[in-house]
Amino acid sequence: MGLTLTEKILKAHLVDGEMVKGKEIGIRIDQTLTQDATGTMAYLEFEAMGVPRVKTEKSVAYIDHNTLQNGFENADDHRFIGSVAKKHGIYFSRPGNGICHQVHLERFGIPGKTLIGSDSHTPTGGGIGMIAIGAGGLDVAVAMGGGAYYITCPKVVKVELKGKLSPWVAAKDVILEVLKRLSVKGGVGKVIEYCGEGVKTLSVPERATITNMGAELGATTSIFPSDEITREFLKAQQRENVWTELSADPDAVYDEELTIDLGELEPLAACPHSPDNVKSVSEIGKIKIDQVCIGSCTNSSLMDMLKVAHILKGRTVHPDVSLSIAPGSKQVLNMLAENGALSVMIDAGARILESACGPCIGMGQSPNSKGISLRTFNRNFEGRSGTKDGQIYLVSPEVAAASAVAGVFTDPRELGEMPEFKLPEVFKINDNMVVPPVPESEMDSVVILRGPNIKPFPETSPLDDSISAPVSLKVGDNITTDHIMPAGAKILPLRSNIPAISQHCFTICDEKFPARAKEMGKSIIVGGSNYGQGSSREHAALAPLYLGIKAVLVKSFARIHRANLINAGILPLTFVNEADYDSISQSDELELANVRAEIEAGKSELTVKNKTTGKEIKALCELSGRTKDIILAGGLLDYTRESMK
C-alpha cells in the first residue's frame, strides 16, 4: 500500500511514536519562523530554556505584525527580537521586508522540509510541498532548542482538482469552495492534500493562497506536490538547487476524498462573520461597498498584484470607496515599482501600505461604522477589523479590484476577456533586509536589548491535587482567539506584557471578565464547540493563565488552542455529553476532586461536580504520556526545564 505525500514527509521526520492515525507522534523540525506579535514571548521562552544557539537548519524571525509604531512598545520589541536573533543563530527579517509567509515562500521554504511557525497561517509553505504547521510560541521555542514537535498523527484528506479555472475565477475561490463544503471545523485532526490534473494549472503563489487559508478549516496543515511548477518558481527565485520532486504514491490510500472541478467554480465570497459562510458573488448581488483592502499573507503575491493593476489601469477608485493595497514583500513592491504596476495603482487612487500584515491583524484601516469592507484576507471574525459592527467579506483580488472601481460588489467576469498572467522568469533578488546571526564564537559580545514593556513569562505551578473553583465565564460555540485575546493597534503592542494584555482578555464577550477572574483568584471557563478557532496566539492561553484559569470545559477545541492550553498548564476538558453544557451557569462552583492522582493514573474520564446544583458531569481529559507529564509539571516550559536537567 502506497503512502500519501503527507505520510512520506512525516515518516521521514518521525522521532517519537508510531504512524497510527489519532496517536501522538513527535517529528523533527527543520525550520521555524516567528513574527513579532508572537515572537517576543517565544524568544523569552527560548532564553528561559538556557539553550545557547538554535539547533534547526534555519530559523527566521520576522517583523510584520506590530509595525504601527504609535508608542515605544513595538519598536522596543523589534530591537529585542533583532538582538536575540543575532545572538542565538536566527535570521532576522527587518520591518519592511515583508509578511513572514510571503517572504518565507520566496526565500527560505524547501520542498519536503518541516516548518513550524508561531502564526496559524504557516501552512502557506505547503504551497511548495512542505509540511508547514502553525503552533504556539512555546512549541516553536522548543523546536529551536532541538526538541521534537508533537502532533496527533493526522488523517489525510485528498482534494482532487480537475480541469482549469475559468477566466477571472481565482485560487481564493478554490479554498472558499473547500470551506463551504467542509466548514471551519471540517479539517480538525486532518491534513488537506491536493492532487489531480488541476494542480498543474496552478502556480506556486496560487497554491500558497489555498494552503494559507486551509488554516480556517482547522486543519493541521495543507500541502501540494512539488513538481515542475514548483521547480520553475524556485528557479525564478534563484533557489532551484533546493528543489525536490515530491508526490503521493499512485496507490496511496486517503481517509477522505473530495473532488473539485475547477472549471465549474465561479467567484465566491465569505460573508460576515465566518470564513465558511460562503456565497457566490452573483448570489450576493450588487450591494454598495465602503472599503476594499488588498493584501495579507493570503493574497499579496506578485501575481495577485499584477491582476489588480490590470483591473485598475485607466480607471479610478469609486468616490465612495477607500482602497488600500499592501504588497506582500519588498521583492513584490520593488518589482511593481519597476514594471509600472505601482504607478497604475497610485493613479487609480489606491492607498499604498507598507509590506506588512496591516489591516488583516487590525493594524489600521478599520472600516466605517457598519461599513461593508471587501478584503482579500483569510479571516472575517466579528470585530477583528477594529470596527465592531463592520461587515467584512473575504474575496479574491479580482473581485476586490473590480468592486473598488464599481462601488458595488462586482463579479470580475463582467470585465470581459482576461489576459494571460505569467510569473517572471527571474524575480528581483535582494536579501539586504535579512540580517544573519553572528558566528557562535561572537555571540557573547551581543547585548540583548530589553524595553520596559517586556515582562517575563507568567508564573506556573504543578497541577493541584484537586480543583474547586467558580465558573468565571460561560461562552457559546465558535469562540475565536480574537474573542479570547483581541488583536488590533491598541492591544497588540502589549504582547510582550502578559499582565497588561490580560486586562483585554475576553472583553469582546464580557468587559468585566478580567476583573472578575482576577478577583476570584482561580476559576474555570465553560464554552461550546470549536473553542479557540483562529490564530496560533499563545496569549489566548497565557492571559487566562495569568488571570487564574485552571481549566477550560467545552464541547470541542480547535487544535492549536488546545495545545496552547496544555503548554500553559491549563486543563483542557470536553463534555462527554454535550447536553451537560446547559446544566452549568456562570458563577457555579465546580470541583474536580483528586484530579492530579487521576491524571497520574492515566484516567481520561473525569468527574466534574457542580457544587452549586449537585449535578455530576462527565468530562474527557485525553492526554498522552507526554502531554500528561506537561500538565502535571504545570506547563511545557517547566516540563522542558526538567527534561533538560
Tab-separated table of C-alpha atoms in Angstrom, residues 317-565:
chain	number	residue	atom	x	y	z
A	317	VAL	CA	-11.485	54.004	-7.491
A	318	HIS	CA	-15.149	54.843	-6.872
A	319	PRO	CA	-15.511	58.073	-4.849
A	320	ASP	CA	-17.462	56.281	-2.113
A	321	VAL	CA	-14.783	53.586	-1.675
A	322	SER	CA	-11.461	53.578	0.184
A	323	LEU	CA	-8.976	51.194	-1.458
A	324	SER	CA	-5.771	50.146	0.287
A	325	ILE	CA	-3.138	47.818	-1.165
A	326	ALA	CA	-0.301	46.158	0.745
A	327	PRO	CA	2.205	44.190	-1.385
A	328	GLY	CA	3.378	41.092	0.479
A	329	SER	CA	7.114	41.666	0.385
A	330	LYS	CA	9.859	44.080	-0.537
A	331	GLN	CA	10.507	41.887	-3.544
A	332	VAL	CA	6.926	42.292	-4.758
A	333	LEU	CA	6.884	46.038	-4.073
A	334	ASN	CA	10.182	46.571	-5.891
A	335	MET	CA	9.018	44.651	-8.936
A	336	LEU	CA	5.716	46.546	-9.039
A	337	ALA	CA	7.681	49.786	-8.954
A	338	GLU	CA	9.991	48.680	-11.749
A	339	ASN	CA	7.306	47.385	-14.112
A	340	GLY	CA	4.985	50.349	-13.664
A	341	ALA	CA	2.161	48.498	-11.912
A	342	LEU	CA	2.666	50.513	-8.714
A	343	SER	CA	2.162	53.730	-10.658
A	344	VAL	CA	-1.059	52.307	-12.118
A	345	MET	CA	-2.370	51.603	-8.611
A	346	ILE	CA	-1.467	55.068	-7.372
A	347	ASP	CA	-3.007	56.706	-10.442
A	348	ALA	CA	-6.259	54.830	-9.794
A	349	GLY	CA	-6.449	56.248	-6.273
A	350	ALA	CA	-5.252	53.309	-4.204
A	351	ARG	CA	-3.627	53.954	-0.843
A	352	ILE	CA	-0.353	52.029	-0.805
A	353	LEU	CA	0.513	50.477	2.561
A	354	GLU	CA	3.846	49.033	3.668
A	355	SER	CA	4.639	45.382	3.049
A	356	ALA	CA	3.166	44.043	6.273
A	357	CYS	CA	0.053	42.403	7.693
A	358	GLY	CA	-1.600	45.759	8.370
A	359	PRO	CA	-5.415	45.716	8.276
A	360	CYS	CA	-5.614	41.906	8.403
A	361	ILE	CA	-4.433	41.946	12.016
A	362	GLY	CA	-6.437	45.081	12.831
A	363	MET	CA	-3.395	47.318	12.432
A	364	GLY	CA	-5.117	50.319	10.856
A	365	GLN	CA	-7.670	50.731	8.045
A	366	SER	CA	-10.671	49.897	10.210
A	367	PRO	CA	-13.852	50.432	8.161
A	368	ASN	CA	-16.520	52.993	8.989
A	369	SER	CA	-19.294	52.018	11.398
A	370	LYS	CA	-21.475	49.322	9.806
A	371	GLY	CA	-19.205	49.655	6.761
A	372	ILE	CA	-19.095	46.932	4.135
A	373	SER	CA	-15.462	46.030	3.555
A	374	LEU	CA	-14.207	43.605	0.909
A	375	ARG	CA	-10.877	42.098	1.882
A	376	THR	CA	-8.545	39.587	0.254
A	377	PHE	CA	-7.679	38.311	3.729
A	378	ASN	CA	-8.308	34.975	5.461
A	379	ARG	CA	-10.479	35.896	8.440
A	380	ASN	CA	-13.591	37.969	8.934
A	381	PHE	CA	-14.343	37.307	12.594
A	382	GLU	CA	-16.621	39.838	14.230
A	383	GLY	CA	-14.659	42.893	15.413
A	384	ARG	CA	-11.318	41.693	14.001
A	385	SER	CA	-11.191	44.658	11.607
A	386	GLY	CA	-11.242	47.091	14.523
A	387	THR	CA	-14.866	48.095	13.881
A	388	LYS	CA	-17.292	46.086	15.995
A	389	ASP	CA	-20.170	46.324	13.543
A	390	GLY	CA	-18.033	46.176	10.396
A	391	GLN	CA	-19.389	43.843	7.716
A	392	ILE	CA	-16.347	42.030	6.357
A	393	TYR	CA	-16.385	39.903	3.208
A	394	LEU	CA	-13.441	37.754	2.087
A	395	VAL	CA	-12.870	37.795	-1.667
A	396	SER	CA	-10.258	37.300	-4.363
A	397	PRO	CA	-8.083	40.186	-5.578
A	398	GLU	CA	-10.035	40.123	-8.832
A	399	VAL	CA	-13.385	40.642	-7.070
A	400	ALA	CA	-11.826	43.235	-4.776
A	401	ALA	CA	-10.354	45.376	-7.563
A	402	ALA	CA	-13.425	45.196	-9.803
A	403	SER	CA	-15.671	46.159	-6.877
A	404	ALA	CA	-13.395	49.035	-5.806
A	405	VAL	CA	-13.880	50.647	-9.208
A	406	ALA	CA	-17.613	49.965	-9.471
A	407	GLY	CA	-18.501	50.931	-5.897
A	408	VAL	CA	-20.655	47.833	-5.548
A	409	PHE	CA	-19.995	44.103	-5.181
A	410	THR	CA	-18.916	43.146	-8.689
A	411	ASP	CA	-18.338	39.869	-10.491
A	412	PRO	CA	-14.998	40.325	-12.314
A	413	ARG	CA	-16.290	38.223	-15.201
A	414	GLU	CA	-18.115	41.388	-16.236
A	415	LEU	CA	-14.714	42.858	-17.170
A	416	GLY	CA	-14.590	40.876	-20.394
A	417	GLU	CA	-11.639	38.921	-21.697
A	418	MET	CA	-8.877	38.166	-19.188
A	419	PRO	CA	-5.265	38.394	-20.373
A	420	GLU	CA	-2.761	35.697	-19.517
A	421	PHE	CA	-0.770	36.425	-16.377
A	422	LYS	CA	2.648	34.810	-16.046
A	423	LEU	CA	5.211	34.855	-13.298
A	424	PRO	CA	8.574	36.332	-14.289
A	425	GLU	CA	11.380	34.028	-15.338
A	426	VAL	CA	13.564	35.733	-12.728
A	427	PHE	CA	12.402	37.515	-9.597
A	428	LYS	CA	14.298	40.537	-8.295
A	429	ILE	CA	16.580	39.140	-5.595
A	430	ASN	CA	17.885	41.387	-2.837
A	431	ASP	CA	18.110	39.917	0.658
A	432	ASN	CA	19.692	43.008	2.192
A	433	MET	CA	16.815	43.294	4.683
A	434	VAL	CA	17.585	39.884	6.179
A	435	VAL	CA	20.231	40.139	8.906
A	436	PRO	CA	22.217	36.946	9.544
A	437	PRO	CA	23.218	35.990	13.084
A	438	VAL	CA	26.776	36.436	14.307
A	439	PRO	CA	29.032	33.363	14.368
A	440	GLU	CA	28.745	31.303	17.525
A	441	SER	CA	32.246	32.432	18.525
A	442	GLU	CA	30.980	36.040	18.702
A	443	MET	CA	27.626	35.504	20.388
A	444	ASP	CA	28.848	36.529	23.848
A	445	SER	CA	29.539	40.027	22.519
A	446	VAL	CA	25.873	40.597	21.586
A	447	VAL	CA	23.840	42.554	24.148
A	448	ILE	CA	20.129	41.699	24.388
A	449	LEU	CA	18.072	44.910	24.204
A	450	ARG	CA	15.079	44.826	26.557
A	451	GLY	CA	12.471	47.548	26.772
A	452	PRO	CA	10.376	48.331	29.875
A	453	ASN	CA	7.250	46.762	28.348
A	454	ILE	CA	8.857	43.316	28.140
A	455	LYS	CA	7.767	41.204	31.091
A	456	PRO	CA	8.757	37.614	31.905
A	457	PHE	CA	6.680	34.512	31.240
A	458	PRO	CA	3.791	34.180	33.764
A	459	GLU	CA	4.468	32.093	36.830
A	460	THR	CA	3.327	28.498	36.625
A	461	SER	CA	2.929	25.740	39.192
A	462	PRO	CA	2.368	21.975	39.144
A	463	LEU	CA	-1.198	20.717	38.825
A	464	ASP	CA	-3.122	20.964	42.100
A	465	ASP	CA	-4.275	17.802	43.877
A	466	SER	CA	-7.873	18.971	43.454
A	467	ILE	CA	-9.513	21.916	41.718
A	468	SER	CA	-12.500	23.681	43.231
A	469	ALA	CA	-13.309	26.951	41.510
A	470	PRO	CA	-16.215	29.029	40.221
A	471	VAL	CA	-17.115	29.482	36.552
A	472	SER	CA	-15.829	32.942	35.691
A	473	LEU	CA	-17.227	32.902	32.151
A	474	LYS	CA	-19.623	30.863	30.020
A	475	VAL	CA	-19.479	31.349	26.251
A	476	GLY	CA	-21.035	29.709	23.188
A	477	ASP	CA	-19.839	28.000	20.008
A	478	ASN	CA	-17.025	29.073	17.652
A	479	ILE	CA	-15.271	31.297	20.162
A	480	THR	CA	-12.179	32.523	18.328
A	481	THR	CA	-8.807	33.558	19.644
A	482	ASP	CA	-9.885	37.094	18.677
A	483	HIS	CA	-12.668	36.783	21.258
A	484	ILE	CA	-10.268	35.444	23.874
A	485	MET	CA	-7.323	37.739	23.184
A	486	PRO	CA	-8.197	40.563	20.761
A	487	ALA	CA	-5.667	41.974	18.312
A	488	GLY	CA	-5.620	45.470	16.850
A	489	ALA	CA	-3.419	48.527	17.085
A	490	LYS	CA	-4.218	49.254	20.744
A	491	ILE	CA	-3.740	45.751	22.146
A	492	LEU	CA	-1.027	44.119	20.008
A	493	PRO	CA	1.780	46.306	21.447
A	494	LEU	CA	1.122	44.604	24.798
A	495	ARG	CA	2.001	41.118	23.507
A	496	SER	CA	5.241	41.072	25.498
A	497	ASN	CA	3.459	42.192	28.689
A	498	ILE	CA	1.053	39.488	29.863
A	499	PRO	CA	-0.143	41.375	32.988
A	500	ALA	CA	-1.159	44.326	30.809
A	501	ILE	CA	-2.643	42.395	27.893
A	502	SER	CA	-4.663	40.178	30.241
A	503	GLN	CA	-6.834	43.205	31.005
A	504	HIS	CA	-8.270	42.813	27.498
A	505	CYS	CA	-8.923	39.073	27.763
A	506	PHE	CA	-12.470	38.175	26.645
A	507	THR	CA	-13.566	41.825	26.802
A	508	ILE	CA	-15.295	41.381	23.426
A	509	CYS	CA	-17.615	38.906	25.179
A	510	ASP	CA	-17.694	40.436	28.656
A	511	GLU	CA	-15.896	43.637	29.598
A	512	LYS	CA	-15.950	42.669	33.277
A	513	PHE	CA	-14.258	39.293	32.799
A	514	PRO	CA	-10.624	40.261	33.567
A	515	ALA	CA	-11.515	41.978	36.839
A	516	ARG	CA	-13.914	39.198	37.848
A	517	ALA	CA	-11.428	36.410	37.107
A	518	LYS	CA	-8.633	38.188	38.963
A	519	GLU	CA	-10.895	38.748	41.965
A	520	MET	CA	-11.901	35.071	42.026
A	521	GLY	CA	-8.239	34.074	42.224
A	522	LYS	CA	-8.798	30.826	40.383
A	523	SER	CA	-11.672	29.877	38.114
A	524	ILE	CA	-12.928	27.762	35.223
A	525	ILE	CA	-14.200	28.760	31.771
A	526	VAL	CA	-17.076	26.889	30.102
A	527	GLY	CA	-17.609	27.010	26.336
A	528	GLY	CA	-19.269	25.415	23.307
A	529	SER	CA	-17.898	23.707	20.219
A	530	ASN	CA	-14.769	24.643	18.231
A	531	TYR	CA	-13.494	26.706	21.142
A	532	GLY	CA	-10.308	28.633	20.292
A	533	GLN	CA	-10.514	28.578	16.490
A	534	GLY	CA	-8.336	31.020	14.571
A	535	SER	CA	-4.893	32.282	15.466
A	536	SER	CA	-1.993	30.365	16.978
A	537	ARG	CA	-1.503	33.167	19.505
A	538	GLU	CA	-0.488	31.548	22.793
A	539	HIS	CA	-1.536	34.766	24.534
A	540	ALA	CA	-5.068	33.352	24.360
A	541	ALA	CA	-3.800	30.787	26.884
A	542	LEU	CA	-1.210	32.878	28.746
A	543	ALA	CA	-3.625	35.695	29.617
A	544	PRO	CA	-6.161	33.249	31.145
A	545	LEU	CA	-3.244	31.587	32.967
A	546	TYR	CA	-2.279	34.944	34.468
A	547	LEU	CA	-5.926	35.555	35.451
A	548	GLY	CA	-6.057	32.271	37.379
A	549	ILE	CA	-7.881	29.982	34.934
A	550	LYS	CA	-7.268	26.380	35.989
A	551	ALA	CA	-9.424	24.516	33.471
A	552	VAL	CA	-11.491	25.078	30.348
A	553	LEU	CA	-14.542	22.819	29.887
A	554	VAL	CA	-16.051	22.882	26.377
A	555	LYS	CA	-17.850	20.796	23.764
A	556	SER	CA	-14.776	20.707	21.491
A	557	PHE	CA	-11.451	22.515	20.946
A	558	ALA	CA	-9.586	23.898	17.970
A	559	ARG	CA	-6.246	22.071	17.627
A	560	ILE	CA	-3.684	24.809	18.238
A	561	HIS	CA	-5.537	26.414	21.124
A	562	ARG	CA	-5.924	23.103	22.951
A	563	ALA	CA	-2.176	22.570	22.592
A	564	ASN	CA	-1.513	26.072	23.902
A	565	LEU	CA	-3.711	25.461	26.953
